[in-house]
Amino acid sequence: MFGMRSYFLLFYFFATSISQVFAQDIIRPAYWTRYSNELDWGKASVQTELDNRRYISPHTQLQFIGRVSANYKFQEWLTAGLGFAYSNATIRPFGLFVPEFRPHQELQLTHQAGKVEVSHRLRFEQRYSRDSLEQKLISESIIALRGRYRLQGNYHLIKSPKEKGYLGFSANTESFLTHQEGDLSYSEFRLYAAVKQQPFSNVAFELGLMYLHEWNSSRPDIRFYTLRFSVRHYLSWD
């Protein structure tokens, strides 16, 4: 218990000290906890995610996301899918919760060579949210289109994914382009690395670190240094 607390404090100190380098940006240490389950049915699968995101200091809510995705594997290397997400984000310092509805479509290409797996995912999102004025939500809506490209590498150290006793590592980068009110901008970048372990036949755990940079045209950029803990639940419908 003392060891985990020490690592947490060390991470918090590192994240806040970065502000001396990027003084013009806003630094936000945060942590995300995520539960996901994946139901396989032949070449088709349905994935459900619940993602809770909070600031570390002060310990307040950042965002909650619920997402459902349906995917179909056309080939071993080609998967396509579509889904829908609901997001509830907090605007600081007012504590205003802004709902957002977000359908998406995606395409993923995967290549595997031995224990190494590389994937490319391209996702398109249509974002519908409420606008705010003077700390209140108004009836006007904000519509934005967003494209996301993720490049991910996985290394399967022990056994294969979804097998009991699996141990592996993953790293990815993800870039975001947003089109809103006639303006196309590079809006977000993520860099993530994690270790994944599956002690049970259908449950796996993942612990990772993420660097996230949000670009804003009307206010300072935001840099998140994030701890993310995930629980993955695998189901099968034969």
Short mmCIF file of C-alpha atoms in Angstrom, two decimals:
data_model
loop_
_atom_site.label_atom_id
_atom_site.label_comp_id
_atom_site.label_asym_id
_atom_site.label_seq_id
_atom_site.Cartn_x
_atom_site.Cartn_y
_atom_site.Cartn_z
CA MET A 1 0.00 0.00 0.00
CA PHE A 2 2.83 2.38 0.87
CA GLY A 3 4.59 1.54 -2.40
CA MET A 4 1.54 2.39 -4.55
CA ARG A 5 1.06 5.65 -2.65
CA SER A 6 4.69 6.58 -3.22
CA TYR A 7 4.40 5.96 -6.98
CA PHE A 8 1.22 8.05 -7.10
CA LEU A 9 2.88 10.98 -5.33
CA LEU A 10 5.94 10.70 -7.57
CA PHE A 11 3.74 10.82 -10.68
CA TYR A 12 1.87 13.86 -9.34
CA PHE A 13 5.13 15.68 -8.59
CA PHE A 14 6.47 14.94 -12.09
CA ALA A 15 3.29 16.13 -13.82
CA THR A 16 3.06 19.39 -11.90
CA SER A 17 6.77 20.18 -12.27
CA ILE A 18 6.40 20.10 -16.07
CA SER A 19 4.50 23.39 -15.78
CA GLN A 20 7.86 25.15 -15.32
CA VAL A 21 8.78 24.11 -18.86
CA PHE A 22 5.39 24.87 -20.44
CA ALA A 23 4.49 27.94 -18.40
CA GLN A 24 2.06 29.26 -21.00
CA ASP A 25 0.00 26.04 -20.96
CA ILE A 26 -2.39 24.60 -18.39
CA ILE A 27 -1.09 21.42 -16.74
CA ARG A 28 -3.70 18.92 -15.51
CA PRO A 29 -2.69 15.71 -13.69
CA ALA A 30 -5.59 13.27 -14.01
CA TYR A 31 -6.55 9.62 -13.78
CA TRP A 32 -8.99 7.53 -15.84
CA THR A 33 -10.72 4.31 -14.78
CA ARG A 34 -12.35 2.24 -17.50
CA TYR A 35 -14.45 -0.92 -17.68
CA SER A 36 -15.05 -2.59 -21.02
CA ASN A 37 -16.62 -5.85 -22.09
CA GLU A 38 -16.36 -7.50 -25.48
CA LEU A 39 -18.97 -9.98 -26.69
CA ASP A 40 -17.71 -12.12 -29.59
CA TRP A 41 -20.10 -13.84 -31.97
CA GLY A 42 -18.18 -15.43 -34.82
CA LYS A 43 -16.67 -12.63 -36.92
CA ALA A 44 -18.85 -10.04 -35.21
CA SER A 45 -18.34 -8.42 -31.80
CA VAL A 46 -20.02 -5.84 -29.60
CA GLN A 47 -17.94 -3.77 -27.21
CA THR A 48 -19.30 -1.68 -24.33
CA GLU A 49 -17.15 0.86 -22.44
CA LEU A 50 -17.65 2.95 -19.31
CA ASP A 51 -14.88 5.52 -18.84
CA ASN A 52 -14.67 7.80 -15.79
CA ARG A 53 -12.10 10.62 -15.87
CA ARG A 54 -11.15 12.76 -12.88
CA TYR A 55 -8.62 15.43 -11.97
CA ILE A 56 -6.06 14.52 -9.31
CA SER A 57 -5.85 17.96 -7.71
CA PRO A 58 -8.37 19.20 -6.91
CA HIS A 59 -10.08 15.80 -6.91
CA THR A 60 -13.07 16.72 -9.11
CA GLN A 61 -14.90 15.24 -12.08
CA LEU A 62 -13.47 15.76 -15.56
CA GLN A 63 -15.60 13.62 -17.87
CA PHE A 64 -17.72 10.48 -18.10
CA ILE A 65 -18.09 8.55 -21.35
CA GLY A 66 -20.29 5.57 -22.19
CA ARG A 67 -19.74 3.92 -25.58
CA VAL A 68 -21.18 0.98 -27.53
CA SER A 69 -19.48 -0.29 -30.70
CA ALA A 70 -20.40 -3.07 -33.14
CA ASN A 71 -17.56 -4.50 -35.24
CA TYR A 72 -17.20 -7.06 -38.01
CA LYS A 73 -13.97 -8.78 -39.04
CA PHE A 74 -13.99 -9.12 -42.84
CA GLN A 75 -10.46 -10.55 -42.88
CA GLU A 76 -7.88 -11.33 -40.21
CA TRP A 77 -6.29 -7.98 -41.03
CA LEU A 78 -9.43 -5.91 -41.71
CA THR A 79 -12.14 -4.86 -39.21
CA ALA A 80 -14.88 -2.26 -39.63
CA GLY A 81 -17.38 -0.96 -37.12
CA LEU A 82 -19.79 1.71 -36.00
CA GLY A 83 -21.01 2.89 -32.64
CA PHE A 84 -22.43 5.58 -30.41
CA ALA A 85 -21.08 7.39 -27.35
CA TYR A 86 -22.54 9.64 -24.67
CA SER A 87 -20.21 12.10 -22.97
CA ASN A 88 -20.73 14.35 -19.97
CA ALA A 89 -17.82 16.78 -19.57
CA THR A 90 -17.18 19.36 -16.84
CA ILE A 91 -16.27 22.97 -17.60
CA ARG A 92 -13.89 24.33 -14.97
CA PRO A 93 -14.08 26.32 -12.76
CA PHE A 94 -17.88 26.56 -13.00
CA GLY A 95 -18.67 22.87 -12.50
CA LEU A 96 -21.00 22.97 -15.51
CA PHE A 97 -21.75 19.57 -17.04
CA VAL A 98 -22.04 19.62 -20.84
CA PRO A 99 -23.69 16.59 -22.50
CA GLU A 100 -22.55 15.35 -25.89
CA PHE A 101 -23.87 12.70 -28.30
CA ARG A 102 -21.28 11.13 -30.57
CA PRO A 103 -21.92 8.51 -33.30
CA HIS A 104 -18.83 7.13 -35.00
CA GLN A 105 -17.58 4.89 -37.82
CA GLU A 106 -14.18 3.20 -37.90
CA LEU A 107 -11.82 1.04 -39.92
CA GLN A 108 -8.87 -0.94 -38.51
CA LEU A 109 -5.99 -2.65 -40.30
CA THR A 110 -3.85 -5.13 -38.33
CA HIS A 111 -0.56 -6.84 -39.11
CA GLN A 112 1.05 -9.49 -36.92
CA ALA A 113 4.54 -10.96 -37.07
CA GLY A 114 5.29 -13.40 -34.27
CA LYS A 115 4.77 -11.70 -30.93
CA VAL A 116 4.55 -8.22 -32.43
CA GLU A 117 1.25 -6.75 -33.61
CA VAL A 118 0.80 -3.39 -35.34
CA SER A 119 -2.59 -1.80 -36.03
CA HIS A 120 -3.88 1.33 -37.75
CA ARG A 121 -7.30 2.64 -36.71
CA LEU A 122 -9.16 5.43 -38.48
CA ARG A 123 -12.30 6.71 -36.73
CA PHE A 124 -14.79 9.39 -37.84
CA GLU A 125 -17.01 11.05 -35.23
CA GLN A 126 -20.00 13.39 -35.45
CA ARG A 127 -20.20 15.41 -32.22
CA TYR A 128 -23.45 17.04 -31.10
CA SER A 129 -23.29 19.07 -27.88
CA ARG A 130 -25.01 21.98 -26.14
CA ASP A 131 -23.51 25.44 -26.17
CA SER A 132 -22.98 27.39 -22.92
CA LEU A 133 -23.22 31.06 -22.01
CA GLU A 134 -22.46 32.69 -18.65
CA GLN A 135 -22.15 29.37 -16.81
CA LYS A 136 -25.47 28.03 -18.20
CA LEU A 137 -26.41 25.66 -21.01
CA ILE A 138 -28.44 27.24 -23.82
CA SER A 139 -30.67 25.67 -26.45
CA GLU A 140 -28.23 26.22 -29.33
CA SER A 141 -26.25 23.17 -30.39
CA ILE A 142 -22.63 22.76 -31.44
CA ILE A 143 -21.93 20.37 -34.30
CA ALA A 144 -18.38 19.25 -35.04
CA LEU A 145 -16.78 16.57 -37.19
CA ARG A 146 -13.67 14.84 -35.90
CA GLY A 147 -11.24 12.38 -37.44
CA ARG A 148 -8.91 10.24 -35.32
CA TYR A 149 -5.92 8.19 -36.45
CA ARG A 150 -4.30 5.76 -34.02
CA LEU A 151 -1.08 3.81 -34.59
CA GLN A 152 -0.63 1.06 -32.01
CA GLY A 153 1.99 -1.59 -31.35
CA ASN A 154 1.51 -4.61 -29.08
CA TYR A 155 4.11 -7.06 -27.83
CA HIS A 156 2.75 -10.38 -26.57
CA LEU A 157 5.33 -11.52 -24.04
CA ILE A 158 3.54 -14.52 -22.54
CA LYS A 159 0.73 -16.40 -24.32
CA SER A 160 -1.82 -14.77 -26.65
CA PRO A 161 -4.43 -12.05 -25.94
CA LYS A 162 -7.61 -13.25 -24.22
CA GLU A 163 -5.82 -16.31 -22.78
CA LYS A 164 -5.45 -16.88 -19.04
CA GLY A 165 -1.92 -15.94 -17.96
CA TYR A 166 -1.39 -13.48 -20.82
CA LEU A 167 1.18 -10.72 -20.29
CA GLY A 168 1.91 -8.03 -22.85
CA PHE A 169 2.85 -4.44 -23.50
CA SER A 170 1.31 -1.84 -25.78
CA ALA A 171 2.07 1.69 -26.95
CA ASN A 172 0.16 4.00 -29.26
CA THR A 173 -0.10 7.52 -30.60
CA GLU A 174 -3.37 9.12 -31.68
CA SER A 175 -3.92 12.35 -33.61
CA PHE A 176 -7.19 14.31 -33.88
CA LEU A 177 -8.46 16.64 -36.62
CA THR A 178 -11.62 18.67 -35.92
CA HIS A 179 -13.85 20.52 -38.40
CA GLN A 180 -16.19 23.07 -36.79
CA GLU A 181 -17.87 26.17 -38.21
CA GLY A 182 -15.83 25.98 -41.41
CA ASP A 183 -12.49 25.67 -39.62
CA LEU A 184 -10.27 22.56 -39.80
CA SER A 185 -7.70 22.28 -37.00
CA TYR A 186 -5.32 19.84 -35.38
CA SER A 187 -7.06 19.60 -32.02
CA GLU A 188 -5.51 16.85 -29.92
CA PHE A 189 -2.58 14.45 -29.61
CA ARG A 190 -2.16 11.43 -27.32
CA LEU A 191 0.81 9.26 -26.44
CA TYR A 192 0.15 6.14 -24.35
CA ALA A 193 2.08 3.13 -23.00
CA ALA A 194 0.71 0.31 -20.87
CA VAL A 195 1.22 -3.17 -19.45
CA LYS A 196 -1.61 -5.73 -19.68
CA GLN A 197 -2.07 -8.90 -17.62
CA GLN A 198 -4.86 -11.49 -17.66
CA PRO A 199 -4.97 -13.53 -14.42
CA PHE A 200 -8.40 -15.04 -15.19
CA SER A 201 -9.87 -16.80 -18.20
CA ASN A 202 -12.09 -13.87 -19.21
CA VAL A 203 -10.83 -10.82 -17.26
CA ALA A 204 -7.72 -8.74 -17.98
CA PHE A 205 -6.23 -5.66 -16.32
CA GLU A 206 -4.30 -2.82 -17.92
CA LEU A 207 -2.27 -0.03 -16.31
CA GLY A 208 -0.81 2.76 -18.40
CA LEU A 209 0.49 6.33 -18.60
CA MET A 210 -0.82 8.89 -21.07
CA TYR A 211 0.34 12.27 -22.29
CA LEU A 212 -2.50 14.27 -23.85
CA HIS A 213 -2.22 17.69 -25.47
CA GLU A 214 -5.32 19.73 -26.35
CA TRP A 215 -4.93 22.75 -28.63
CA ASN A 216 -7.33 25.67 -28.10
CA SER A 217 -7.60 28.73 -30.33
CA SER A 218 -9.29 30.99 -27.77
CA ARG A 219 -7.50 29.95 -24.56
CA PRO A 220 -4.23 28.36 -23.38
CA ASP A 221 -3.48 24.80 -24.43
CA ILE A 222 -4.12 22.02 -21.92
CA ARG A 223 -1.66 19.22 -21.20
CA PHE A 224 -2.89 16.17 -19.31
CA TYR A 225 -0.54 13.72 -17.59
CA THR A 226 -2.80 10.77 -16.93
CA LEU A 227 -2.77 7.43 -15.14
CA ARG A 228 -5.26 4.99 -16.70
CA PHE A 229 -6.48 1.74 -15.17
CA SER A 230 -8.69 -0.56 -17.26
CA VAL A 231 -10.64 -3.73 -16.59
CA ARG A 232 -11.47 -5.78 -19.69
CA HIS A 233 -14.15 -8.47 -19.61
CA TYR A 234 -14.29 -11.00 -22.48
CA LEU A 235 -17.52 -12.80 -23.34
CA SER A 236 -18.42 -15.25 -26.09
CA TRP A 237 -21.73 -16.15 -27.71
CA ASP A 238 -21.17 -19.40 -29.58
#
